[in-house]
Amino acid sequence: MSAGVRPTTTPGLHHRGTSWWNQLWRPFWALPAALIVASAALGLTLPYLDTGDLPYVFSGGADSARTVLSSIIGGMISLTGLVFSITMVVLQQASSQFTPRILRQFLEARVVQVTLGVFTGTFVYGLTVLRTVQSANDGNDVTFVPQVSVTVAMVFVLVSVALFIAFIAYIMRSVQVSQVITDLTRATRDVVLRFEESADAPPRTAWSAPGGARADELLNGDRQGYVVAIRADDLARLAATHGVVVELELAIGQHVAPGARLGRVWHLPGDGGGDGADLDGTDLAGLRDAVRLEDDRLLTNDPMFGLRQLVDIAERALSPGVNDPTTAVQVVDFAETVLRAAGSLADPAPVLVDDDGHPRVVYRPWTFERMLALAVDEISRYGGSSPRVQRSLHDLLTSIEPAVRTEHAVLVRRWIRELEAHNAPEDVDEDEDADA
């Protein structure tokens, strides 16, 4: 019987936030579609339960009910078009002013999805209720006015008005660069802090194949996309069963082309645990499927992606067409929050072992060194002619140097020397105008 797999708290390895339920509601259209279906179902069933003669409900006749419902239908479809137009303008502005990679965060905002869903749902509800209004003047045997249903339609309008106000407030907030930077920083820091490991975490030492080990290539197949999560539990379970080590040559956020090599499966000499049997096609397919690919990178398990978006905003601000070093300095200021969080933790362990101490999964985690290089290198190059940007980067490094772990402080000091070597002393030293 194979050994159990020692658990890890690395969220990317646990496939955090990618359950089938979250997958179901991730598309932009999912929640609006659900609200539309619910509204249609309510509009189809509520008139049949409408008993009438209730207090505080619509008390008009059939003609009045038709007028009210027709007004609601016409107004809601116009308002839905307005909201859709505003959304498109904001998406275009965010893409051109900040970075195209923040569009997913905007589209995933529940206030946008709920607003569109309720508006279109109110329209559909009004249509379904309107068809049930009957009048003797129309040749019907009886007159039927769904008073409760019409009242509910009016309540829907009030809810829609409240949502429209909330939507406008969200739009005004979301186009402010300071708010975009703040939201990205908070989300990225939260992802970083989820990597804090417990006392029984796997060893941090790197792994290398012993002499005499035999390796089989693990190929990607026909898929392509970015690595958004690695189900290490599935990988480790298969590896422990067969007594092998799965070495992945990729990191979360890396792009994988069709047919590319994902890694290698090492068959160890001697007793590596497990049954020692070779992996068949089904096993190899299971290993491939444990590496989840999507068309876009996700911040859920990839703090490097959050920092990438912050750096993109700074680089666009420093481009000749924009020339906004203040925004770049603001990005550097907020990047300190992310780097402090990452620097307070040890780098995620690259090896997952089983209960018997056998290595089972090896992968490339994000490291503080990579995050620091991403935050400093490109901004320092694009902002090479701006003393404010260089001074801000220098202040960032000198601020976090005493706050990070000893092994990370060595890297910070290396970057401080790099900045000082490529800039005049007055460009990196603080002066009385540094905060102007």
Short mmCIF file of C-alpha atoms in Angstrom, two decimals:
data_model
loop_
_atom_site.label_atom_id
_atom_site.label_comp_id
_atom_site.label_asym_id
_atom_site.label_seq_id
_atom_site.Cartn_x
_atom_site.Cartn_y
_atom_site.Cartn_z
CA MET A 1 0.00 0.00 0.00
CA SER A 2 1.38 3.40 -0.94
CA ALA A 3 2.34 5.93 1.63
CA GLY A 4 0.10 8.84 2.37
CA VAL A 5 0.98 12.25 1.05
CA ARG A 6 2.05 14.87 3.50
CA PRO A 7 -0.25 17.85 3.12
CA THR A 8 0.93 21.23 1.97
CA THR A 9 -0.65 24.64 2.47
CA THR A 10 0.48 25.98 -0.89
CA PRO A 11 -2.79 27.20 -2.43
CA GLY A 12 -1.72 26.76 -6.04
CA LEU A 13 -0.90 23.13 -5.33
CA HIS A 14 -4.21 22.57 -3.62
CA HIS A 15 -6.08 23.99 -6.61
CA ARG A 16 -7.64 26.60 -4.36
CA GLY A 17 -10.73 28.34 -5.65
CA THR A 18 -11.18 26.14 -8.73
CA SER A 19 -13.92 23.74 -7.63
CA TRP A 20 -16.69 22.91 -10.07
CA TRP A 21 -18.98 25.36 -8.26
CA ASN A 22 -16.54 28.23 -8.73
CA GLN A 23 -15.94 27.15 -12.32
CA LEU A 24 -19.69 27.29 -12.91
CA TRP A 25 -20.04 30.90 -11.77
CA ARG A 26 -16.76 32.26 -13.18
CA PRO A 27 -17.99 33.25 -16.70
CA PHE A 28 -19.32 36.78 -16.96
CA TRP A 29 -22.66 35.62 -18.32
CA ALA A 30 -23.32 32.91 -15.70
CA LEU A 31 -24.89 35.03 -12.94
CA PRO A 32 -26.92 37.28 -15.29
CA ALA A 33 -28.20 34.18 -17.08
CA ALA A 34 -29.24 32.61 -13.78
CA LEU A 35 -31.09 35.79 -12.77
CA ILE A 36 -32.86 35.91 -16.14
CA VAL A 37 -33.99 32.30 -15.84
CA ALA A 38 -35.18 32.88 -12.27
CA SER A 39 -37.10 35.98 -13.34
CA ALA A 40 -38.72 34.14 -16.22
CA ALA A 41 -39.72 31.27 -13.92
CA LEU A 42 -41.18 33.73 -11.42
CA GLY A 43 -43.10 35.54 -14.14
CA LEU A 44 -44.53 32.27 -15.44
CA THR A 45 -45.62 30.87 -12.08
CA LEU A 46 -46.55 33.85 -9.91
CA PRO A 47 -49.66 34.88 -11.92
CA TYR A 48 -51.15 31.43 -11.35
CA LEU A 49 -50.71 31.91 -7.60
CA ASP A 50 -52.05 35.45 -7.70
CA THR A 51 -55.22 35.52 -5.55
CA GLY A 52 -55.77 39.25 -5.65
CA ASP A 53 -57.65 41.35 -3.09
CA LEU A 54 -54.54 41.71 -0.95
CA PRO A 55 -53.61 44.92 0.85
CA TYR A 56 -50.84 47.17 -0.45
CA VAL A 57 -50.80 45.63 -3.94
CA PHE A 58 -51.57 47.06 -7.36
CA SER A 59 -55.31 47.78 -7.57
CA GLY A 60 -55.72 49.05 -11.12
CA GLY A 61 -57.57 47.43 -13.96
CA ALA A 62 -56.31 45.48 -16.95
CA ASP A 63 -55.50 48.57 -19.02
CA SER A 64 -53.57 50.12 -16.14
CA ALA A 65 -51.65 46.89 -15.60
CA ARG A 66 -50.71 46.74 -19.28
CA THR A 67 -49.57 50.36 -19.18
CA VAL A 68 -47.42 49.79 -16.10
CA LEU A 69 -45.86 46.60 -17.43
CA SER A 70 -45.25 48.10 -20.88
CA SER A 71 -43.53 51.11 -19.31
CA ILE A 72 -41.36 48.83 -17.18
CA ILE A 73 -40.42 46.69 -20.19
CA GLY A 74 -39.48 49.68 -22.35
CA GLY A 75 -37.61 51.46 -19.59
CA MET A 76 -35.63 48.43 -18.47
CA ILE A 77 -34.43 47.52 -21.96
CA SER A 78 -33.26 51.12 -22.45
CA LEU A 79 -31.53 51.13 -19.08
CA THR A 80 -29.90 47.77 -19.85
CA GLY A 81 -28.49 49.21 -23.07
CA LEU A 82 -27.14 52.20 -21.15
CA VAL A 83 -25.44 49.98 -18.58
CA PHE A 84 -23.95 47.83 -21.32
CA SER A 85 -22.62 50.92 -23.12
CA ILE A 86 -21.09 52.29 -19.92
CA THR A 87 -19.47 48.92 -19.26
CA MET A 88 -17.90 48.86 -22.73
CA VAL A 89 -16.53 52.39 -22.33
CA VAL A 90 -15.02 51.57 -18.94
CA LEU A 91 -13.44 48.39 -20.29
CA GLN A 92 -11.89 50.32 -23.16
CA GLN A 93 -10.59 53.03 -20.85
CA ALA A 94 -9.18 50.55 -18.34
CA SER A 95 -7.48 48.60 -21.10
CA SER A 96 -5.83 51.66 -22.62
CA GLN A 97 -5.06 53.61 -19.44
CA PHE A 98 -4.00 50.83 -17.07
CA THR A 99 -3.41 47.37 -18.52
CA PRO A 100 -5.60 44.93 -20.49
CA ARG A 101 -4.96 42.32 -17.84
CA ILE A 102 -7.20 44.01 -15.27
CA LEU A 103 -10.32 43.51 -17.40
CA ARG A 104 -11.00 40.14 -15.79
CA GLN A 105 -11.24 41.74 -12.33
CA PHE A 106 -13.79 44.24 -13.64
CA LEU A 107 -15.89 41.62 -15.42
CA GLU A 108 -15.83 39.38 -12.34
CA ALA A 109 -17.21 42.17 -10.14
CA ARG A 110 -20.54 40.99 -8.76
CA VAL A 111 -22.07 44.46 -8.87
CA VAL A 112 -21.67 44.51 -12.66
CA GLN A 113 -23.05 41.01 -13.12
CA VAL A 114 -25.95 41.49 -10.71
CA THR A 115 -26.89 44.83 -12.29
CA LEU A 116 -27.06 43.40 -15.79
CA GLY A 117 -28.84 40.29 -14.52
CA VAL A 118 -31.51 42.19 -12.57
CA PHE A 119 -32.13 44.67 -15.40
CA THR A 120 -32.58 41.99 -18.05
CA GLY A 121 -34.44 39.81 -15.55
CA THR A 122 -36.91 42.61 -14.84
CA PHE A 123 -37.45 42.99 -18.59
CA VAL A 124 -38.10 39.26 -19.04
CA TYR A 125 -40.34 39.15 -15.95
CA GLY A 126 -42.44 42.02 -17.28
CA LEU A 127 -42.90 40.26 -20.62
CA THR A 128 -44.01 37.00 -19.02
CA VAL A 129 -46.50 38.74 -16.72
CA LEU A 130 -47.87 41.00 -19.46
CA ARG A 131 -49.13 38.03 -21.45
CA THR A 132 -51.37 36.93 -18.53
CA VAL A 133 -53.31 40.19 -18.29
CA GLN A 134 -56.82 39.61 -19.67
CA SER A 135 -59.71 41.99 -20.25
CA ALA A 136 -63.30 41.44 -21.31
CA ASN A 137 -62.82 44.23 -23.85
CA ASP A 138 -60.31 41.99 -25.65
CA GLY A 139 -62.88 39.26 -26.21
CA ASN A 140 -61.97 37.21 -23.16
CA ASP A 141 -64.62 35.56 -21.03
CA VAL A 142 -63.14 36.96 -17.83
CA THR A 143 -60.98 39.84 -16.74
CA PHE A 144 -57.78 38.87 -14.96
CA VAL A 145 -55.30 41.32 -13.48
CA PRO A 146 -52.33 39.68 -11.69
CA GLN A 147 -52.17 42.31 -8.98
CA VAL A 148 -49.41 40.68 -6.93
CA SER A 149 -47.34 40.02 -10.05
CA VAL A 150 -47.63 43.65 -11.18
CA THR A 151 -46.68 44.79 -7.69
CA VAL A 152 -43.60 42.55 -7.78
CA ALA A 153 -42.67 44.12 -11.13
CA MET A 154 -42.79 47.54 -9.50
CA VAL A 155 -40.58 46.26 -6.67
CA PHE A 156 -38.14 44.99 -9.30
CA VAL A 157 -38.00 48.52 -10.71
CA LEU A 158 -37.12 49.96 -7.30
CA VAL A 159 -34.40 47.34 -6.86
CA SER A 160 -33.10 48.17 -10.34
CA VAL A 161 -32.88 51.87 -9.50
CA ALA A 162 -30.88 51.07 -6.35
CA LEU A 163 -28.58 48.79 -8.34
CA PHE A 164 -28.12 51.45 -11.01
CA ILE A 165 -26.92 53.91 -8.36
CA ALA A 166 -24.57 51.25 -6.94
CA PHE A 167 -23.33 50.50 -10.46
CA ILE A 168 -22.53 54.15 -11.17
CA ALA A 169 -20.72 54.43 -7.84
CA TYR A 170 -18.69 51.32 -8.66
CA ILE A 171 -17.83 52.67 -12.12
CA MET A 172 -16.63 55.99 -10.69
CA ARG A 173 -14.51 54.12 -8.18
CA SER A 174 -13.11 51.56 -10.61
CA VAL A 175 -11.69 54.09 -13.09
CA GLN A 176 -9.54 55.78 -10.45
CA VAL A 177 -5.96 54.61 -10.82
CA SER A 178 -5.40 54.81 -7.07
CA GLN A 179 -8.30 52.43 -6.46
CA VAL A 180 -7.12 50.01 -9.15
CA ILE A 181 -3.65 49.91 -7.59
CA THR A 182 -5.08 49.50 -4.09
CA ASP A 183 -7.36 46.62 -5.11
CA LEU A 184 -4.57 44.82 -6.97
CA THR A 185 -2.20 45.25 -4.05
CA ARG A 186 -4.70 43.93 -1.52
CA ALA A 187 -5.58 40.91 -3.67
CA THR A 188 -1.93 40.08 -4.38
CA ARG A 189 -0.94 40.36 -0.73
CA ASP A 190 -3.79 38.05 0.26
CA VAL A 191 -2.53 35.42 -2.19
CA VAL A 192 1.02 35.73 -0.87
CA LEU A 193 -0.05 35.29 2.74
CA ARG A 194 -1.93 32.10 1.89
CA PHE A 195 1.43 30.51 1.16
CA GLU A 196 2.45 30.69 4.83
CA GLU A 197 3.31 27.12 5.71
CA SER A 198 2.69 25.15 8.86
CA ALA A 199 5.28 23.47 11.02
CA ASP A 200 4.86 20.11 9.26
CA ALA A 201 5.44 21.61 5.79
CA PRO A 202 7.64 19.73 3.32
CA PRO A 203 11.39 20.33 3.31
CA ARG A 204 12.62 23.33 1.36
CA THR A 205 15.70 21.68 -0.06
CA ALA A 206 15.87 21.24 -3.81
CA TRP A 207 15.69 17.74 -5.27
CA SER A 208 17.90 16.17 -7.90
CA ALA A 209 17.57 12.75 -9.47
CA PRO A 210 19.93 10.13 -8.02
CA GLY A 211 22.33 8.21 -10.18
CA GLY A 212 20.77 5.36 -12.10
CA ALA A 213 17.30 6.94 -12.16
CA ARG A 214 15.35 6.58 -15.41
CA ALA A 215 13.21 9.42 -16.72
CA ASP A 216 10.14 9.41 -18.95
CA GLU A 217 9.00 12.65 -20.54
CA LEU A 218 5.63 14.04 -19.52
CA LEU A 219 4.23 15.82 -22.59
CA ASN A 220 1.38 18.29 -22.67
CA GLY A 221 -0.66 16.90 -25.55
CA ASP A 222 -2.99 19.13 -27.59
CA ARG A 223 -3.77 21.64 -24.85
CA GLN A 224 -2.33 25.12 -24.62
CA GLY A 225 -2.61 27.97 -22.16
CA TYR A 226 -1.24 29.30 -18.90
CA VAL A 227 -0.71 27.14 -15.84
CA VAL A 228 -3.26 28.37 -13.31
CA ALA A 229 -3.07 25.55 -10.76
CA ILE A 230 -1.37 22.23 -10.06
CA ARG A 231 -3.29 19.48 -8.29
CA ALA A 232 -0.29 18.18 -6.40
CA ASP A 233 -2.38 15.78 -4.32
CA ASP A 234 -3.37 13.90 -7.48
CA LEU A 235 0.20 13.97 -8.75
CA ALA A 236 1.60 12.76 -5.45
CA ARG A 237 -0.99 10.01 -5.12
CA LEU A 238 -0.08 8.54 -8.51
CA ALA A 239 3.62 9.00 -7.84
CA ALA A 240 3.39 7.26 -4.46
CA THR A 241 1.41 4.40 -5.97
CA HIS A 242 4.08 3.67 -8.57
CA GLY A 243 7.13 4.72 -6.57
CA VAL A 244 8.15 7.54 -8.92
CA VAL A 245 8.92 11.26 -8.65
CA VAL A 246 7.07 13.75 -10.85
CA GLU A 247 9.34 16.69 -11.69
CA LEU A 248 7.47 19.58 -13.31
CA GLU A 249 9.58 22.03 -15.30
CA LEU A 250 7.11 24.87 -15.11
CA ALA A 251 5.68 27.37 -12.67
CA ILE A 252 2.23 28.75 -11.97
CA GLY A 253 1.57 31.42 -14.60
CA GLN A 254 3.84 29.95 -17.26
CA HIS A 255 2.54 29.42 -20.80
CA VAL A 256 2.53 25.88 -22.17
CA ALA A 257 2.31 25.16 -25.91
CA PRO A 258 0.75 22.02 -27.43
CA GLY A 259 3.17 19.12 -27.28
CA ALA A 260 5.52 20.94 -24.91
CA ARG A 261 7.23 19.03 -22.15
CA LEU A 262 5.57 19.52 -18.78
CA GLY A 263 8.31 17.69 -16.94
CA ARG A 264 9.70 14.24 -16.33
CA VAL A 265 8.65 11.17 -14.42
CA TRP A 266 11.62 9.66 -12.59
CA HIS A 267 11.78 5.94 -11.90
CA LEU A 268 14.12 5.60 -8.94
CA PRO A 269 16.61 2.77 -8.46
CA GLY A 270 16.05 0.50 -5.49
CA ASP A 271 13.02 0.84 -3.23
CA GLY A 272 11.33 4.15 -3.92
CA GLY A 273 8.08 3.00 -2.38
CA GLY A 274 4.94 2.08 -4.27
CA ASP A 275 4.43 -0.96 -6.46
CA GLY A 276 7.27 -0.18 -8.87
CA ALA A 277 5.01 -0.65 -11.90
CA ASP A 278 5.38 1.56 -14.97
CA LEU A 279 2.75 4.21 -15.58
CA ASP A 280 0.31 3.40 -18.38
CA GLY A 281 -1.48 5.83 -20.68
CA THR A 282 -4.25 6.43 -18.19
CA ASP A 283 -1.77 7.30 -15.46
CA LEU A 284 0.11 9.72 -17.74
CA ALA A 285 -3.17 11.36 -18.73
CA GLY A 286 -3.97 11.79 -15.04
CA LEU A 287 -0.61 13.49 -14.51
CA ARG A 288 -1.24 15.84 -17.43
CA ASP A 289 -4.73 16.71 -16.24
CA ALA A 290 -3.37 17.61 -12.81
CA VAL A 291 -1.68 20.59 -14.47
CA ARG A 292 -4.60 22.92 -15.17
CA LEU A 293 -4.34 25.31 -18.11
CA GLU A 294 -6.50 28.29 -19.03
CA ASP A 295 -6.39 30.96 -21.72
CA ASP A 296 -5.52 33.70 -19.21
CA ARG A 297 -3.47 33.83 -16.05
CA LEU A 298 -5.39 33.96 -12.78
CA LEU A 299 -4.47 35.82 -9.62
CA THR A 300 -6.07 33.11 -7.48
CA ASN A 301 -2.85 31.08 -7.12
CA ASP A 302 -0.33 33.35 -8.81
CA PRO A 303 0.96 36.35 -6.83
CA MET A 304 3.45 37.03 -9.61
CA PHE A 305 0.50 37.87 -11.86
CA GLY A 306 -0.81 40.48 -9.45
CA LEU A 307 2.62 42.09 -9.28
CA ARG A 308 2.86 41.83 -13.07
CA GLN A 309 -0.28 43.94 -13.42
CA LEU A 310 1.05 46.56 -11.02
CA VAL A 311 4.29 46.78 -12.98
CA ASP A 312 2.35 47.06 -16.24
CA ILE A 313 0.47 50.07 -14.87
CA ALA A 314 3.77 51.72 -13.91
CA GLU A 315 5.34 51.00 -17.30
CA ARG A 316 2.36 52.44 -19.17
CA ALA A 317 2.49 55.53 -16.97
CA LEU A 318 6.18 55.96 -17.82
CA SER A 319 5.66 55.60 -21.58
CA PRO A 320 6.37 58.74 -23.66
CA GLY A 321 2.71 59.05 -24.64
CA VAL A 322 1.55 59.24 -21.02
CA ASN A 323 4.58 60.53 -19.08
CA ASP A 324 3.02 60.18 -15.63
CA PRO A 325 5.81 59.35 -13.16
CA THR A 326 3.49 60.07 -10.22
CA THR A 327 1.46 56.96 -11.03
CA ALA A 328 4.65 54.93 -11.34
CA VAL A 329 5.77 56.15 -7.92
CA GLN A 330 2.38 55.21 -6.52
CA VAL A 331 2.79 51.68 -7.90
CA VAL A 332 6.21 51.42 -6.26
CA ASP A 333 4.77 52.61 -2.96
CA PHE A 334 2.06 49.95 -3.00
CA ALA A 335 4.41 47.25 -4.29
CA GLU A 336 6.20 47.58 -0.95
CA THR A 337 3.13 46.05 0.71
CA VAL A 338 3.40 42.95 -1.47
CA LEU A 339 7.16 42.63 -1.08
CA ARG A 340 6.98 43.00 2.69
CA ALA A 341 4.45 40.18 2.83
CA ALA A 342 6.54 37.96 0.55
CA GLY A 343 9.76 38.82 2.33
CA SER A 344 8.36 37.86 5.72
CA LEU A 345 7.83 34.27 4.51
CA ALA A 346 10.21 31.57 3.45
CA ASP A 347 9.98 30.70 -0.22
CA PRO A 348 7.39 27.97 -0.90
CA ALA A 349 8.87 24.48 -0.76
CA PRO A 350 9.65 23.06 -4.22
CA VAL A 351 9.25 19.44 -3.09
CA LEU A 352 6.20 17.53 -1.82
CA VAL A 353 7.01 14.37 0.12
CA ASP A 354 4.92 11.47 1.37
CA ASP A 355 4.63 10.28 4.97
CA ASP A 356 7.69 8.06 4.54
CA GLY A 357 9.83 11.00 3.47
CA HIS A 358 9.99 10.04 -0.21
CA PRO A 359 9.92 13.03 -2.61
CA ARG A 360 6.90 12.77 -4.89
CA VAL A 361 6.34 16.11 -6.65
CA VAL A 362 8.91 18.72 -7.64
CA TYR A 363 7.86 22.02 -9.19
CA ARG A 364 9.01 25.64 -9.58
CA PRO A 365 7.32 27.87 -6.98
CA TRP A 366 7.39 31.62 -6.98
CA THR A 367 10.23 33.04 -4.93
CA PHE A 368 10.97 36.34 -3.26
CA GLU A 369 13.91 36.77 -5.63
CA ARG A 370 11.63 36.59 -8.67
CA MET A 371 9.07 38.95 -7.15
CA LEU A 372 11.73 41.48 -6.18
CA ALA A 373 13.27 41.40 -9.66
CA LEU A 374 9.87 41.87 -11.28
CA ALA A 375 9.01 44.83 -9.05
CA VAL A 376 12.33 46.65 -9.45
CA ASP A 377 14.03 45.73 -12.71
CA GLU A 378 11.53 46.85 -15.35
CA ILE A 379 10.36 49.97 -13.53
CA SER A 380 13.96 51.07 -13.00
CA ARG A 381 14.63 50.66 -16.72
CA TYR A 382 11.50 52.45 -17.94
CA GLY A 383 11.95 55.15 -15.32
CA GLY A 384 15.68 55.54 -15.84
CA SER A 385 15.31 59.22 -16.74
CA SER A 386 13.07 60.05 -13.79
CA PRO A 387 14.85 60.87 -10.52
CA ARG A 388 11.53 60.55 -8.68
CA VAL A 389 11.08 56.97 -9.82
CA GLN A 390 14.67 56.02 -9.02
CA ARG A 391 14.40 57.65 -5.62
CA SER A 392 11.14 55.83 -4.95
CA LEU A 393 12.69 52.46 -5.84
CA HIS A 394 15.66 53.17 -3.60
CA ASP A 395 13.35 54.13 -0.74
CA LEU A 396 11.37 50.93 -1.29
CA LEU A 397 14.46 48.74 -1.03
CA THR A 398 15.93 50.49 2.00
CA SER A 399 12.54 50.30 3.72
CA ILE A 400 11.99 46.56 3.29
CA GLU A 401 15.62 45.50 3.83
CA PRO A 402 15.41 45.33 7.65
CA ALA A 403 11.88 43.86 7.56
CA VAL A 404 12.45 40.74 5.45
CA ARG A 405 14.07 37.42 6.30
CA THR A 406 17.85 37.24 6.39
CA GLU A 407 18.17 35.28 3.15
CA HIS A 408 15.91 37.79 1.40
CA ALA A 409 17.75 40.81 2.79
CA VAL A 410 20.86 39.71 0.89
CA LEU A 411 18.90 40.03 -2.37
CA VAL A 412 17.54 43.44 -1.37
CA ARG A 413 21.02 44.78 -0.65
CA ARG A 414 22.17 43.51 -4.04
CA TRP A 415 19.46 45.57 -5.74
CA ILE A 416 20.32 48.62 -3.65
CA ARG A 417 23.90 48.43 -4.90
CA GLU A 418 22.61 47.95 -8.45
CA LEU A 419 20.51 51.11 -8.28
CA GLU A 420 23.26 53.15 -6.70
CA ALA A 421 25.73 52.00 -9.34
CA HIS A 422 23.53 53.12 -12.23
CA ASN A 423 22.29 56.43 -10.82
CA ALA A 424 23.84 59.62 -9.62
CA PRO A 425 23.83 59.97 -5.82
CA GLU A 426 21.35 62.86 -5.95
CA ASP A 427 18.91 60.68 -7.93
CA VAL A 428 18.56 58.03 -5.23
CA ASP A 429 19.16 59.98 -2.03
CA GLU A 430 16.20 61.56 -0.29
CA ASP A 431 15.90 65.33 -0.35
CA GLU A 432 13.35 67.84 0.79
CA ASP A 433 11.44 67.58 -2.51
CA ALA A 434 11.19 63.80 -2.53
CA ASP A 435 7.52 63.77 -1.59
CA ALA A 436 6.44 66.73 -3.68
#
